[in-house]
């Protein structure tokens, strides 16, 4: 069970991060570990990871890819929240571990 006050603080931090910079999965995965503590199952970790990503979407952040372009360095995925969560879940499950920065996508508030 995740402490809701701790979750809100962590989500606030991650939302601010996404507003200021590119937010990678290592930061989100670290938040998952900190909130759940040791001994959490992979399924518990994935569930919390997806909850965080969903809440980031609700706060205006979007998943996407970094590009080589200086004019458009971030290319948001043309997906709705549910589609993005499905895509992320599928890729995380394929790897059987929480992602690191550079894996799957990045997040930012466009």
Short mmCIF file of C-alpha atoms in Angstrom, two decimals:
data_model
loop_
_atom_site.label_atom_id
_atom_site.label_comp_id
_atom_site.label_asym_id
_atom_site.label_seq_id
_atom_site.Cartn_x
_atom_site.Cartn_y
_atom_site.Cartn_z
CA UNK A 1 0.00 0.00 0.00
CA UNK A 2 1.38 3.37 -1.02
CA UNK A 3 1.22 6.29 1.39
CA UNK A 4 -1.02 8.82 -0.38
CA UNK A 5 0.76 11.88 1.01
CA UNK A 6 4.10 10.53 -0.16
CA UNK A 7 2.55 9.71 -3.54
CA UNK A 8 1.22 13.26 -3.96
CA UNK A 9 4.62 14.73 -3.05
CA UNK A 10 6.39 12.43 -5.50
CA UNK A 11 3.89 13.16 -8.28
CA UNK A 12 4.30 16.90 -7.68
CA UNK A 13 8.07 16.52 -7.98
CA UNK A 14 7.77 14.48 -11.19
CA UNK A 15 5.27 16.91 -12.71
CA UNK A 16 7.58 19.85 -11.99
CA UNK A 17 10.48 17.87 -13.46
CA UNK A 18 8.50 17.24 -16.67
CA UNK A 19 7.65 20.94 -16.88
CA UNK A 20 11.32 21.91 -16.57
CA UNK A 21 13.17 19.19 -18.49
CA UNK A 22 12.93 15.81 -20.19
CA UNK A 23 11.76 13.28 -17.62
CA UNK A 24 13.25 9.83 -18.11
CA UNK A 25 12.10 6.52 -16.74
CA UNK A 26 15.03 6.16 -14.32
CA UNK A 27 13.52 8.99 -12.26
CA UNK A 28 10.02 7.49 -12.42
CA UNK A 29 11.31 3.99 -11.66
CA UNK A 30 13.21 5.44 -8.69
CA UNK A 31 9.98 6.97 -7.44
CA UNK A 32 8.24 3.61 -7.75
CA UNK A 33 10.98 1.94 -5.70
CA UNK A 34 10.91 4.66 -3.07
CA UNK A 35 7.14 4.54 -2.71
CA UNK A 36 6.84 0.74 -2.62
CA UNK A 37 10.00 -0.14 -0.76
CA UNK A 38 11.82 -3.46 -0.97
CA UNK A 39 10.03 -6.68 -1.72
CA UNK A 40 7.34 -5.34 -4.05
CA UNK A 41 6.44 -7.67 -6.88
CA UNK A 42 7.05 -6.74 -10.50
CA UNK A 43 3.28 -6.48 -11.00
CA UNK A 44 2.96 -4.04 -8.07
CA UNK A 45 5.82 -1.98 -9.50
CA UNK A 46 4.27 -1.94 -12.98
CA UNK A 47 0.87 -0.97 -11.61
CA UNK A 48 2.35 1.98 -9.72
CA UNK A 49 4.51 2.99 -12.69
CA UNK A 50 1.42 3.13 -14.92
CA UNK A 51 -0.54 5.05 -12.27
CA UNK A 52 2.23 7.65 -12.13
CA UNK A 53 2.41 7.93 -15.94
CA UNK A 54 -1.38 8.27 -16.11
CA UNK A 55 -1.32 11.02 -13.50
CA UNK A 56 1.51 12.76 -15.37
CA UNK A 57 -0.70 12.71 -18.47
CA UNK A 58 -3.53 14.24 -16.45
CA UNK A 59 -1.09 16.99 -15.37
CA UNK A 60 -0.24 17.81 -19.00
CA UNK A 61 2.91 15.75 -19.59
CA UNK A 62 3.18 13.67 -22.75
CA UNK A 63 5.25 10.67 -23.75
CA UNK A 64 7.44 11.03 -26.79
CA UNK A 65 10.82 10.65 -28.36
CA UNK A 66 13.82 12.94 -28.35
CA UNK A 67 14.97 13.92 -31.83
CA UNK A 68 18.12 15.24 -33.46
CA UNK A 69 16.27 18.43 -34.45
CA UNK A 70 17.14 21.64 -32.62
CA UNK A 71 13.85 23.13 -33.82
CA UNK A 72 11.75 20.25 -32.45
CA UNK A 73 13.86 18.25 -29.98
CA UNK A 74 10.82 16.38 -28.60
CA UNK A 75 8.25 14.54 -30.69
CA UNK A 76 5.15 13.65 -28.63
CA UNK A 77 3.49 10.37 -29.41
CA UNK A 78 0.20 10.91 -31.27
CA UNK A 79 -1.61 8.74 -28.73
CA UNK A 80 -4.32 9.30 -26.19
CA UNK A 81 -3.53 8.51 -22.55
CA UNK A 82 -4.98 4.98 -22.64
CA UNK A 83 -3.07 4.12 -25.82
CA UNK A 84 0.19 5.45 -24.40
CA UNK A 85 -0.29 3.46 -21.17
CA UNK A 86 -0.99 0.30 -23.18
CA UNK A 87 2.15 0.83 -25.28
CA UNK A 88 4.32 1.47 -22.22
CA UNK A 89 2.88 -1.50 -20.31
CA UNK A 90 3.52 -3.81 -23.24
CA UNK A 91 7.14 -2.74 -23.58
CA UNK A 92 7.82 -2.91 -19.84
CA UNK A 93 6.31 -6.40 -19.65
CA UNK A 94 8.45 -7.55 -22.60
CA UNK A 95 11.60 -6.47 -20.74
CA UNK A 96 10.40 -7.90 -17.38
CA UNK A 97 11.92 -4.96 -15.51
CA UNK A 98 11.22 -1.31 -14.88
CA UNK A 99 12.69 0.90 -17.60
CA UNK A 100 15.66 3.26 -17.36
CA UNK A 101 15.99 6.68 -18.95
CA UNK A 102 16.29 6.30 -22.69
CA UNK A 103 14.11 3.18 -22.64
CA UNK A 104 10.69 3.37 -24.31
CA UNK A 105 10.15 7.16 -24.22
CA UNK A 106 10.67 10.44 -22.39
CA UNK A 107 8.10 12.75 -20.83
CA UNK A 108 7.70 16.49 -20.90
CA UNK A 109 4.97 19.11 -20.80
CA UNK A 110 4.92 20.38 -24.40
#
